[in-house]
Coordinates of C-alpha atoms and ligand atoms in Angstrom, one line a residue:
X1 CA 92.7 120.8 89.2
X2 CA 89.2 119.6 88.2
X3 CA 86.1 121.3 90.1
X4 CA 84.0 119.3 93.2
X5 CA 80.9 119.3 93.7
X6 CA 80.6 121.5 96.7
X7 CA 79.8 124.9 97.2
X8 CA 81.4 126.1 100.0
X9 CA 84.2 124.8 102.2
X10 CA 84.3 124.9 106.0
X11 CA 87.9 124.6 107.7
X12 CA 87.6 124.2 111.9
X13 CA 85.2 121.9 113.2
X14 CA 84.9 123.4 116.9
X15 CA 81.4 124.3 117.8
X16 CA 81.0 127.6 115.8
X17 CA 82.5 125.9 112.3
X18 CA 80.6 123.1 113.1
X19 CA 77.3 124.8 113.2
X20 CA 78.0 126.6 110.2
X21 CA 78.6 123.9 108.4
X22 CA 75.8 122.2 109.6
X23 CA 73.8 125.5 108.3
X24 CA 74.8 125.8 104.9
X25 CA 74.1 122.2 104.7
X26 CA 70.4 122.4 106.2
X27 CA 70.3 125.5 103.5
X28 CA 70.6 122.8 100.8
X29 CA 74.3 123.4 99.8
X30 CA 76.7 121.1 99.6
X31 CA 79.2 121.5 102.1
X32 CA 83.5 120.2 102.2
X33 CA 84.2 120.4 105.4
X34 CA 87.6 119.8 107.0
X35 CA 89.9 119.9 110.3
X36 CA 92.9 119.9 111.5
X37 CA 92.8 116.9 113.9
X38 CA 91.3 114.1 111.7
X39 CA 89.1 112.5 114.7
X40 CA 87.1 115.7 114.6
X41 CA 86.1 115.5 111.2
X42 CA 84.6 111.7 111.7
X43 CA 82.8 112.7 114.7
X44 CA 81.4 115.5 112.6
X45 CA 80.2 113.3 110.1
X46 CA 78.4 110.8 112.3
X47 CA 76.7 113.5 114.4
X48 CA 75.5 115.1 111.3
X49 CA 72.3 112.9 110.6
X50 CA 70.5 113.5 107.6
X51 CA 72.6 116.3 106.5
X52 CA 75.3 114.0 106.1
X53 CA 74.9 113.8 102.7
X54 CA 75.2 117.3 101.9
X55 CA 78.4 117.2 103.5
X56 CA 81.8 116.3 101.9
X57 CA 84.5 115.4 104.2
X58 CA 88.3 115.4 104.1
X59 CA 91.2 115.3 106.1
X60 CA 93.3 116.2 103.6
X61 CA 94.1 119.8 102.6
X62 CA 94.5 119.4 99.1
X63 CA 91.8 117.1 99.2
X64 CA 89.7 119.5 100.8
X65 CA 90.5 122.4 98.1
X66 CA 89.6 120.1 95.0
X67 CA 86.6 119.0 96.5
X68 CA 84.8 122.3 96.1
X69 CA 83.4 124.4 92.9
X70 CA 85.4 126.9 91.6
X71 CA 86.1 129.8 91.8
X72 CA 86.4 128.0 95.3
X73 CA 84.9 129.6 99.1
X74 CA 86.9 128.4 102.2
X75 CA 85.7 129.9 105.6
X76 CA 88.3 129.6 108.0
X77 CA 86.9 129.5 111.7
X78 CA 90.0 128.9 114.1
X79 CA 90.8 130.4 116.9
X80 CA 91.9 134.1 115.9
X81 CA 96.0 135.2 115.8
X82 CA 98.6 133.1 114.3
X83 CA 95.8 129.8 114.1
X84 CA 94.5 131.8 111.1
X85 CA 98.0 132.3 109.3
X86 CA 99.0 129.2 109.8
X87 CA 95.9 128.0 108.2
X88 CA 95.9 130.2 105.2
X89 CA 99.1 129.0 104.1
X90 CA 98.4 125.5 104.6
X91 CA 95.5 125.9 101.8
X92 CA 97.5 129.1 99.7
X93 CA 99.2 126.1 97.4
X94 CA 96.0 124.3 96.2
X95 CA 93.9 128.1 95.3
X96 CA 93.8 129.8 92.5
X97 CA 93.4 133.4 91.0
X98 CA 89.4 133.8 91.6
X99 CA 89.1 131.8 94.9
X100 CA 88.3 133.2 98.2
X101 CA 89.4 132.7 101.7
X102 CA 87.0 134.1 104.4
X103 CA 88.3 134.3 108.3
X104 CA 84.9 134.2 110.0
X105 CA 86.4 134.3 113.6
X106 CA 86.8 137.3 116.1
X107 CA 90.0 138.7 114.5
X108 CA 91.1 141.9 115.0
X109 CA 90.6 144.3 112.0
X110 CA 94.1 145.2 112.0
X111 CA 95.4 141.5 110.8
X112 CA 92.5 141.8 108.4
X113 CA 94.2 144.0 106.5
X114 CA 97.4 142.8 106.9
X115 CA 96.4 139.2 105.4
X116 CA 94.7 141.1 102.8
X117 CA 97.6 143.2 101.6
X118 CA 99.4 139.8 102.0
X119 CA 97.5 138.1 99.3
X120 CA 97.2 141.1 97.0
X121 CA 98.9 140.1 93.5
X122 CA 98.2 136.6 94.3
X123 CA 94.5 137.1 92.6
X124 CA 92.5 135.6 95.8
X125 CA 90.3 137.3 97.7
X126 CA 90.2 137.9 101.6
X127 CA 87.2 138.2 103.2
X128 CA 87.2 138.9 107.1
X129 CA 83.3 138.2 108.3
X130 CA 82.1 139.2 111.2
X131 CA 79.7 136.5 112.9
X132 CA 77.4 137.1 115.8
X133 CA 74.9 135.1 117.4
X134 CA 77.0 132.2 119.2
X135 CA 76.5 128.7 118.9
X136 CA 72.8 129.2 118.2
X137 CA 73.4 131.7 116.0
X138 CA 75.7 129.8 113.9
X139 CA 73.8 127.0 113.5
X140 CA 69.9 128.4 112.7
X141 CA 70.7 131.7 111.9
X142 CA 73.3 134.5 112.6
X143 CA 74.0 137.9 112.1
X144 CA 77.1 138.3 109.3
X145 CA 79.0 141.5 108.4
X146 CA 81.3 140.9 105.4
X147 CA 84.1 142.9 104.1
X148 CA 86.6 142.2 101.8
X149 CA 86.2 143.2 97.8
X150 CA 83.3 143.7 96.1
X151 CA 84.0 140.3 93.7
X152 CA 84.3 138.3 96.9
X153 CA 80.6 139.9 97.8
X154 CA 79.2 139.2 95.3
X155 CA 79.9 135.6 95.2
X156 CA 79.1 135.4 99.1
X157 CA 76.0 137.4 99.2
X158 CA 73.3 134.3 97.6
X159 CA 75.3 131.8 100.3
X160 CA 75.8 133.9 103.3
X161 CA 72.0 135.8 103.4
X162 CA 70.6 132.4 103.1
X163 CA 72.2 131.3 106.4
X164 CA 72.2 134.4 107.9
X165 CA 69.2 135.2 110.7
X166 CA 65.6 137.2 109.3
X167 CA 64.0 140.0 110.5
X168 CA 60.6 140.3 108.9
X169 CA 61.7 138.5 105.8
X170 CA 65.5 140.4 105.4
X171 CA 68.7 138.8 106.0
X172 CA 70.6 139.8 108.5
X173 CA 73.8 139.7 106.8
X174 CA 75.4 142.2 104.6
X175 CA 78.3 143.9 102.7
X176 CA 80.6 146.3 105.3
X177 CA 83.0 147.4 102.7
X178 CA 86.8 147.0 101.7
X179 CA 89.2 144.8 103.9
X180 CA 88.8 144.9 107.9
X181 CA 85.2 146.7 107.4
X182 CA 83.3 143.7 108.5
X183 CA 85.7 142.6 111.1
X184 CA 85.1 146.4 112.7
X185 CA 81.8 146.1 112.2
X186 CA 82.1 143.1 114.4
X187 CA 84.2 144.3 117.2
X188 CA 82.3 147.4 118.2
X189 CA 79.5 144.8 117.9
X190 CA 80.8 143.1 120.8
X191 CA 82.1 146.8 122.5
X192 CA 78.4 147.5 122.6
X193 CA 77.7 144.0 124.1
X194 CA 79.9 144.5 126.3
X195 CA 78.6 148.0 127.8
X196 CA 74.8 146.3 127.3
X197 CA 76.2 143.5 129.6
X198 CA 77.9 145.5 132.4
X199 CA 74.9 148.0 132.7
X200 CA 72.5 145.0 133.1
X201 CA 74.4 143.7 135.6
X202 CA 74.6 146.9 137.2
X203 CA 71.1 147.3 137.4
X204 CA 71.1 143.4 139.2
X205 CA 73.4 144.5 141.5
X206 CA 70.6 147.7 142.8
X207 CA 68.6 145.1 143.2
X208 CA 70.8 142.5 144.8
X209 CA 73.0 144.8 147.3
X210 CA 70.5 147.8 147.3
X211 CA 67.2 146.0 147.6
X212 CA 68.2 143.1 148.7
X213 CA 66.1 141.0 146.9
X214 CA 67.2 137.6 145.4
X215 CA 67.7 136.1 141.9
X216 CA 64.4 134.8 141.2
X217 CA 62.0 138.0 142.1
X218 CA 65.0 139.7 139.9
X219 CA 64.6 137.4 137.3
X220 CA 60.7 138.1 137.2
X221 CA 61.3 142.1 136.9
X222 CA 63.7 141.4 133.5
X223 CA 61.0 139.0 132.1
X224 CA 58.8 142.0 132.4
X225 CA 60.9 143.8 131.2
X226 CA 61.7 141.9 127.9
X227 CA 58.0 142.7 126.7
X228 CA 58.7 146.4 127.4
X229 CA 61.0 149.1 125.8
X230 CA 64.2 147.3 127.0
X231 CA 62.9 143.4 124.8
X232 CA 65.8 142.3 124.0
X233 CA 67.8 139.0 123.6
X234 CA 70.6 140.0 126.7
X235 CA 67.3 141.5 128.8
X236 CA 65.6 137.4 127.9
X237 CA 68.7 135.7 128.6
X238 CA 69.1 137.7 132.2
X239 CA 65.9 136.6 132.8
X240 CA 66.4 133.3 132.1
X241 CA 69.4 133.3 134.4
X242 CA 68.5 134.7 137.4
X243 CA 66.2 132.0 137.2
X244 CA 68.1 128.7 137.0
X245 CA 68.9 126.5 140.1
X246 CA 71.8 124.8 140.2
X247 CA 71.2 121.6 140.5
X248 CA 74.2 120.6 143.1
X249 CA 73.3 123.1 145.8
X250 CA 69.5 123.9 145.3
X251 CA 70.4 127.6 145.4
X252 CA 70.1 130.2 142.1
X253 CA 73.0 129.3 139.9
X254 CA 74.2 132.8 139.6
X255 CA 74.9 133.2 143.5
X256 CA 77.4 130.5 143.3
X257 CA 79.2 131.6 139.7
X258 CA 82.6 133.5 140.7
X259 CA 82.2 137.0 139.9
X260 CA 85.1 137.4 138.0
X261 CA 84.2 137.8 134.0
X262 CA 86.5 136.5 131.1
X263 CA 87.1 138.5 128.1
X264 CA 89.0 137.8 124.6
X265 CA 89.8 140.9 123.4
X266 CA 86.8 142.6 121.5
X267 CA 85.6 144.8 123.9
X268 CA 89.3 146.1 124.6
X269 CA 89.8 146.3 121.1
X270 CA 86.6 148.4 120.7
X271 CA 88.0 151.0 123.2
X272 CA 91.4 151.0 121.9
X273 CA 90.4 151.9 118.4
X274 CA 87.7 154.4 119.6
X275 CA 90.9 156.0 121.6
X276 CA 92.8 156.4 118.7
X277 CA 90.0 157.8 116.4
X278 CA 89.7 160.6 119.4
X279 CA 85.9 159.4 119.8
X280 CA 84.3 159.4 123.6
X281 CA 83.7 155.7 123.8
X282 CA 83.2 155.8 128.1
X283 CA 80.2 153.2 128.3
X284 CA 82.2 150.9 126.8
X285 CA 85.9 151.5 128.5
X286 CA 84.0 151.5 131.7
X287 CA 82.4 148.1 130.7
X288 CA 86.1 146.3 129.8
X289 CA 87.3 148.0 133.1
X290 CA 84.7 146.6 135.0
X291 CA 85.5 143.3 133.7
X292 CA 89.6 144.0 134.5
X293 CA 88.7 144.9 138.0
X294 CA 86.6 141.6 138.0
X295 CA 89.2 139.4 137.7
X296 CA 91.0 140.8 139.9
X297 CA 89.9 138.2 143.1
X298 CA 92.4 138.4 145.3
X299 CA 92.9 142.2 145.5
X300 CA 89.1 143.0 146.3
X301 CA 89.0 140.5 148.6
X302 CA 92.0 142.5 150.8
X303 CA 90.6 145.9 150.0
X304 CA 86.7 144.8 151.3
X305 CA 89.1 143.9 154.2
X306 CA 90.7 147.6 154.6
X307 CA 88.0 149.7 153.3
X308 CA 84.9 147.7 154.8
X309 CA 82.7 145.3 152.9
X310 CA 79.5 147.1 151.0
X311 CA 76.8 146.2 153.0
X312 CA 74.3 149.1 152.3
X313 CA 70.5 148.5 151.1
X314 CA 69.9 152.3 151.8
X315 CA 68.1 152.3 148.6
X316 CA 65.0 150.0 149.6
X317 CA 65.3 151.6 152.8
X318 CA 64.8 154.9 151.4
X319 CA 62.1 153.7 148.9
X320 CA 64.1 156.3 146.4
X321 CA 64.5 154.5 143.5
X322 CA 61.5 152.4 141.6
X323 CA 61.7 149.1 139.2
X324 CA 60.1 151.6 136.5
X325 CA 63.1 153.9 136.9
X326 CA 65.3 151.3 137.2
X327 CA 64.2 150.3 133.8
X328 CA 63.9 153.9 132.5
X329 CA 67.6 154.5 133.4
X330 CA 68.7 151.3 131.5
X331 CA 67.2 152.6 128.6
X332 CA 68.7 155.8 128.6
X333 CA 71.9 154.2 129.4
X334 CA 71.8 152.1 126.4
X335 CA 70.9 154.9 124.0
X336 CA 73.9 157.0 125.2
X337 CA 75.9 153.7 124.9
X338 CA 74.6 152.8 121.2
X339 CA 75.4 156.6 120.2
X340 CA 79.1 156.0 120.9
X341 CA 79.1 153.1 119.6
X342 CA 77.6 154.4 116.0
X343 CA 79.9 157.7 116.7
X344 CA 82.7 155.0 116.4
X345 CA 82.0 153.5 113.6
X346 CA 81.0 156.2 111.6
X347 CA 84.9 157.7 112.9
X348 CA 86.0 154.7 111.4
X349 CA 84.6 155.0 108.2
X350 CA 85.8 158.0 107.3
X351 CA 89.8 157.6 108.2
X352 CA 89.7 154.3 106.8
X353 CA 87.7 154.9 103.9
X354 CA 85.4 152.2 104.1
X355 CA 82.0 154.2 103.5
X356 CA 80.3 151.9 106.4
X357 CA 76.6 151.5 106.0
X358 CA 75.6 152.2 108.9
X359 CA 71.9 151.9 108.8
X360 CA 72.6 148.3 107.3
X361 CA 74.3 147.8 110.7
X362 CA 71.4 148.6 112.7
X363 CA 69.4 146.4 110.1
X364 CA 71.5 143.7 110.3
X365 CA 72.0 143.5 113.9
X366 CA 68.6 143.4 114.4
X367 CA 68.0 139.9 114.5
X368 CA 70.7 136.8 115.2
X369 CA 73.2 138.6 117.3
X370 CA 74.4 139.0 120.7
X371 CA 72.6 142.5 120.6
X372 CA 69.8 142.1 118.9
X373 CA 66.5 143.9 119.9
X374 CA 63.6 146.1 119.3
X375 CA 65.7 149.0 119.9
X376 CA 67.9 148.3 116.8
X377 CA 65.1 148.3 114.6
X378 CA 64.7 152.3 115.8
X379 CA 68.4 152.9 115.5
X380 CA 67.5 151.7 111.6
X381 CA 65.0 154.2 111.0
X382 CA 67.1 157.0 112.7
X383 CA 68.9 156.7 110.0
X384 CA 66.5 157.0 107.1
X385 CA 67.5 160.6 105.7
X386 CA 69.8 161.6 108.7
X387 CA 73.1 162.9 108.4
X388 CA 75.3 160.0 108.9
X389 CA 77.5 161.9 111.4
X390 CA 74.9 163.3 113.7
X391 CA 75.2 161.9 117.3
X392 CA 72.1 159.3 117.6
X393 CA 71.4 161.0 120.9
X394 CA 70.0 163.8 118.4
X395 CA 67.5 161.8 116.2
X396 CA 64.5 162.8 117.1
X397 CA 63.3 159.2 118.5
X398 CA 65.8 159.3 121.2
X399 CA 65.8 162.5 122.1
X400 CA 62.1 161.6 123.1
X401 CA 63.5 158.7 125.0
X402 CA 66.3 160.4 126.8
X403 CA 64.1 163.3 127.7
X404 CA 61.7 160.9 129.3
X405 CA 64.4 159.2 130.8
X406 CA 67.6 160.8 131.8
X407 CA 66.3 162.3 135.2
X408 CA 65.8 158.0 136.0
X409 CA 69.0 157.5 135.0
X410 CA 70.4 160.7 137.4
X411 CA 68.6 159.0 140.7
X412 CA 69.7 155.9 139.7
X413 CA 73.1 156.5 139.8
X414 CA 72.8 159.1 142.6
X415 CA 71.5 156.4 145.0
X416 CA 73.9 153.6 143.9
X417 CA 77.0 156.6 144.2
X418 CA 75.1 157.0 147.7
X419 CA 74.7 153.6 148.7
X420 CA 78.1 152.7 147.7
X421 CA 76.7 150.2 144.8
X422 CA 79.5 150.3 141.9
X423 CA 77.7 151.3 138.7
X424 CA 80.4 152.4 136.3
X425 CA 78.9 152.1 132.9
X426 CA 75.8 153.8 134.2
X427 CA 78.1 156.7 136.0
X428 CA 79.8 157.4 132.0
X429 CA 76.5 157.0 130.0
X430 CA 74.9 159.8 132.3
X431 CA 78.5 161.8 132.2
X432 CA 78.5 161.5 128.4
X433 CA 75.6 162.8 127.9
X434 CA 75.3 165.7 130.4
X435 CA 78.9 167.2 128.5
X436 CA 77.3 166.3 125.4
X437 CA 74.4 168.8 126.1
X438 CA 76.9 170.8 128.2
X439 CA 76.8 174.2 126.5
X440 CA 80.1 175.9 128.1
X441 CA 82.5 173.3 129.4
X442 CA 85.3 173.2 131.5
X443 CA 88.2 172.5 128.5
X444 CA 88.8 176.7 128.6
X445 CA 90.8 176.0 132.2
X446 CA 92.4 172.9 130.5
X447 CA 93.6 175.0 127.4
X448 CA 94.9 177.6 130.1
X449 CA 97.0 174.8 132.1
X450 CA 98.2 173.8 128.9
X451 CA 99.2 177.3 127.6
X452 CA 100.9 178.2 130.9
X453 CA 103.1 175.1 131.2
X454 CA 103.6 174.6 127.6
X455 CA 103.0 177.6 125.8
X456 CA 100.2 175.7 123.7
X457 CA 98.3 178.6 122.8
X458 CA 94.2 178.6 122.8
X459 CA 91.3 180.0 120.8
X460 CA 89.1 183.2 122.3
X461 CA 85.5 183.3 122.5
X462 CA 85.2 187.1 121.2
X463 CA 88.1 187.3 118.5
X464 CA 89.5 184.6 115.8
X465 CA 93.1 183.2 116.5
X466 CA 96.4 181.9 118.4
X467 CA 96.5 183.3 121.7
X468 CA 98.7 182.8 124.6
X469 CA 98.3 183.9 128.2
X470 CA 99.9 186.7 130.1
X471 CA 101.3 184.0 132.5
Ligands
6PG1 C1 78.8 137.1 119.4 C2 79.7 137.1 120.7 C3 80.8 136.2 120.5 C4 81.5 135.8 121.7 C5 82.3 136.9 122.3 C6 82.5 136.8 123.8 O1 78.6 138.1 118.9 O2 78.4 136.0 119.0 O3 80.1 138.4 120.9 O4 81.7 136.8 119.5 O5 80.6 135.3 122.6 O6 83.5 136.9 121.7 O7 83.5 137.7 124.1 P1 84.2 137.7 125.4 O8 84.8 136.3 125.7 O9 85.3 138.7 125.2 O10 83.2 138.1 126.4

């Protein structure tokens, strides 16, 4: 097969793909770009404007393959699950020893390895690249963690950092390690989103059910709020909409959006993997249940029937809670949620062997993604000569924070508990981290139930050993 002309090869032309393409091509590579329904690919091509001819177009698999310089790059951006099998072994026949495939859509980390262990011997490379930053992101600059073999990296690096988002003149894009690494990286990415999301809109629904006050004089409190401690591109974005009117019914957008929330799998993912590494991941399970319980329409609706509709503003009334604290306890809610988040990672790293970098994660989330924000930027420099394993809640920045803030967080969620105002992932941030600084627990009565019914045995404060119980 002779070599194209084109550096890198872009196979799904939905939006993200798209933008990617578009990207690489505004980056001054040339692009081969291809699709599975040919009508795509043409509509691709007109809409591409002056880029166009940095783009090289085929319908045609084999086609597609020879148009690009070897050893050959084909990013794969379907939907995740069997889309990306089917894919690989559409193009497996025209590759050769040296050439890389890279899935740069939400997959679980688990197929990642699979597909990796299924091209071992074959002399490709897999690479499973985590992307943040949505549509936007995509197109002007995301976030990319990349893992897959250090060859494949090396190749990547020039082309990916050069597309990838900047913060302060570094790339927000870097190597994760081995196989499913990046793909991780990626999902407790979005695990964090998620628990980032759910508190915000706890915190809106204080204000909404407990203060009564409506989207737009909400919206002005988190545009204050960006330029504070909690700046951040989920704080702007709730901002931004809390302020939108939709334009059929004059009223703020968000009052007429169905509160029931969608989710693809990340977030459950996130939790189901912290589960099985034994790591306390509660911000973030309370966040995907929150979103189950969400979509669950019908079954609220009959239970505000039995149990009585919340109705309570007992917070305003009481003039016990402040905008300042309500801000204070989001912050401390976040740190507690970040520190599971790294805990989970840094769990991961060691039973899978990758050797994650975590303070590259924090570097390279800090600008393009989802959860980018000021905040990272500290999470980075906790890390500068910390032990990799100690809790973030114990670097020495956030300890400052939490000391200033946990007691916000406390009356926050008392008053919400009080007033009857749901605020799960607050509830397991401030739980986490009163048993984290819990000196005696409660586990000795749980190793005593255990060791009656089931002669488990337990540990003694005063003397090393098995022990069972006089039961
Ligand atoms: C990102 C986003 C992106 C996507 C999520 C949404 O980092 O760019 O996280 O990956 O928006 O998959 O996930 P849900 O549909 O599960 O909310």
């Amino acid at each position: 097969m002779t070599d194209g002309s084109a550096d890198i090869g872009v196979y799904g032309l939905a939006v993200m793909g798209a933008n990617l393409a578009l990207n690489f091509a505004e980056k001054q590579h040339m692009v081969a770009v291809s699709n599975r329904s040919s009508g795509r690919i043409s509509q691709f091509v007109d809409e591409a404007g002056s880029l166009k001819d940095r783009i090289v177009a085929s319908a045609d698999p084999e086609q597609f393959v020879r148009s690009l310089k070897r050893p050959r790059s084909v990013i794969i951006m379907v939907q995740a699950g069997t889309p990306v099998d089917q894919t690989i072994e559409v193009f497996r026949p025209f590759l050769e020893p040296g050439d890389t495939v890279i899935d740069a859509g939400n997959a679980n980390f688990l197929d990642t390895v699979q597909r990796t262990q299924g091209l071992d011997g074959t002399g490709l490379h897999f690479v499973g690249m985590g992307v943040s930053g949505g549509e936007e992101g995509a197109r002007h600059g995301p976030s990319i963690m990349v893992g897959g073999s250090k060859e494949s990296w090396r190749i990547l690096k020039a082309p990916l950092q050069k597309i990838a988002a900047d913060y302060k003149g570094e790339p927000c894009c870097d190597y994760m390690g081995p196989d499913g690494a990046g793909h991780f990286v990626k999902t407790i990415h979005n695990g964090i989103e998620y628990a980032d999301m759910q508190m915000i809109a706890e915190i809106y629904g204080i204000f909404r059910d407990g203060f009564g006050w409506d989207a737009p004089r909400t919206s002005d409190v988190f545009e204050k709020w960006n330029e504070g401690r909690l700046n951040s591109y989920l704080i702007e974005i709730t901002g931004k909409t809390l302020a939108t009117t939709d334009p059929k019914s004059g009223m703020p957008l968000v009052d007429i959006i169905l509160d029931s929330a969608g989710q693809k799998g990340t977030g459950r993912w996130s939790v189901i993997e912290a589960q099985k590494l034994g790591v306390p991941a509660s911000v973030m399970e309370a966040a995907v249940a929150a979103r189950s319980m969400s979509s669950r329409l019908e079954e609220r609706v009959t239970a505000s029937g039995v149990f009585g509709r919340l109705t309570s503003s007992s917070i305003v009334e009481a003039e016990s809670v402040s905008v300042g604290e309500l801000e204070a306890a989001l912050l401390a809610g976040k740190i507690a949620a970040y520190a599971q988040g790294f805990a989970v990672l840094e769990a991961a790293s060691q039973e899978h062997g990758w050797n994650l970098p975590l303070q590259s994660v924090a570097k390279i989330w800090r600008a393009g993604c989802i959860i980018r924000s000021a905040f990272l930027d500290e999470i980075a420099s906790a890390f500068d000569g910390a032990e990799r394993d100690r809790n973030l809640m114990l670097a020495p920045v956030f300890t400052d924070m939490l000391r200033d803030s946990h007691q916000s967080l406390r009356k926050v969620v008392g008053n919400a508990v009080f007033a009857g105002i749901p605020v799960p992932a607050l509830s397991a941030a401030l739980a986490y981290l009163d048993d984290f600084r819990r000196y005696r627990g409660t586990a000795n009565l749980i190793q005593a139930q255990r060791d009656f019914f089931g002669a488990h045995g337990f540990r003694r404060t005063d003397e090393a050993g098995d022990f069972h119980g006089p039961w």
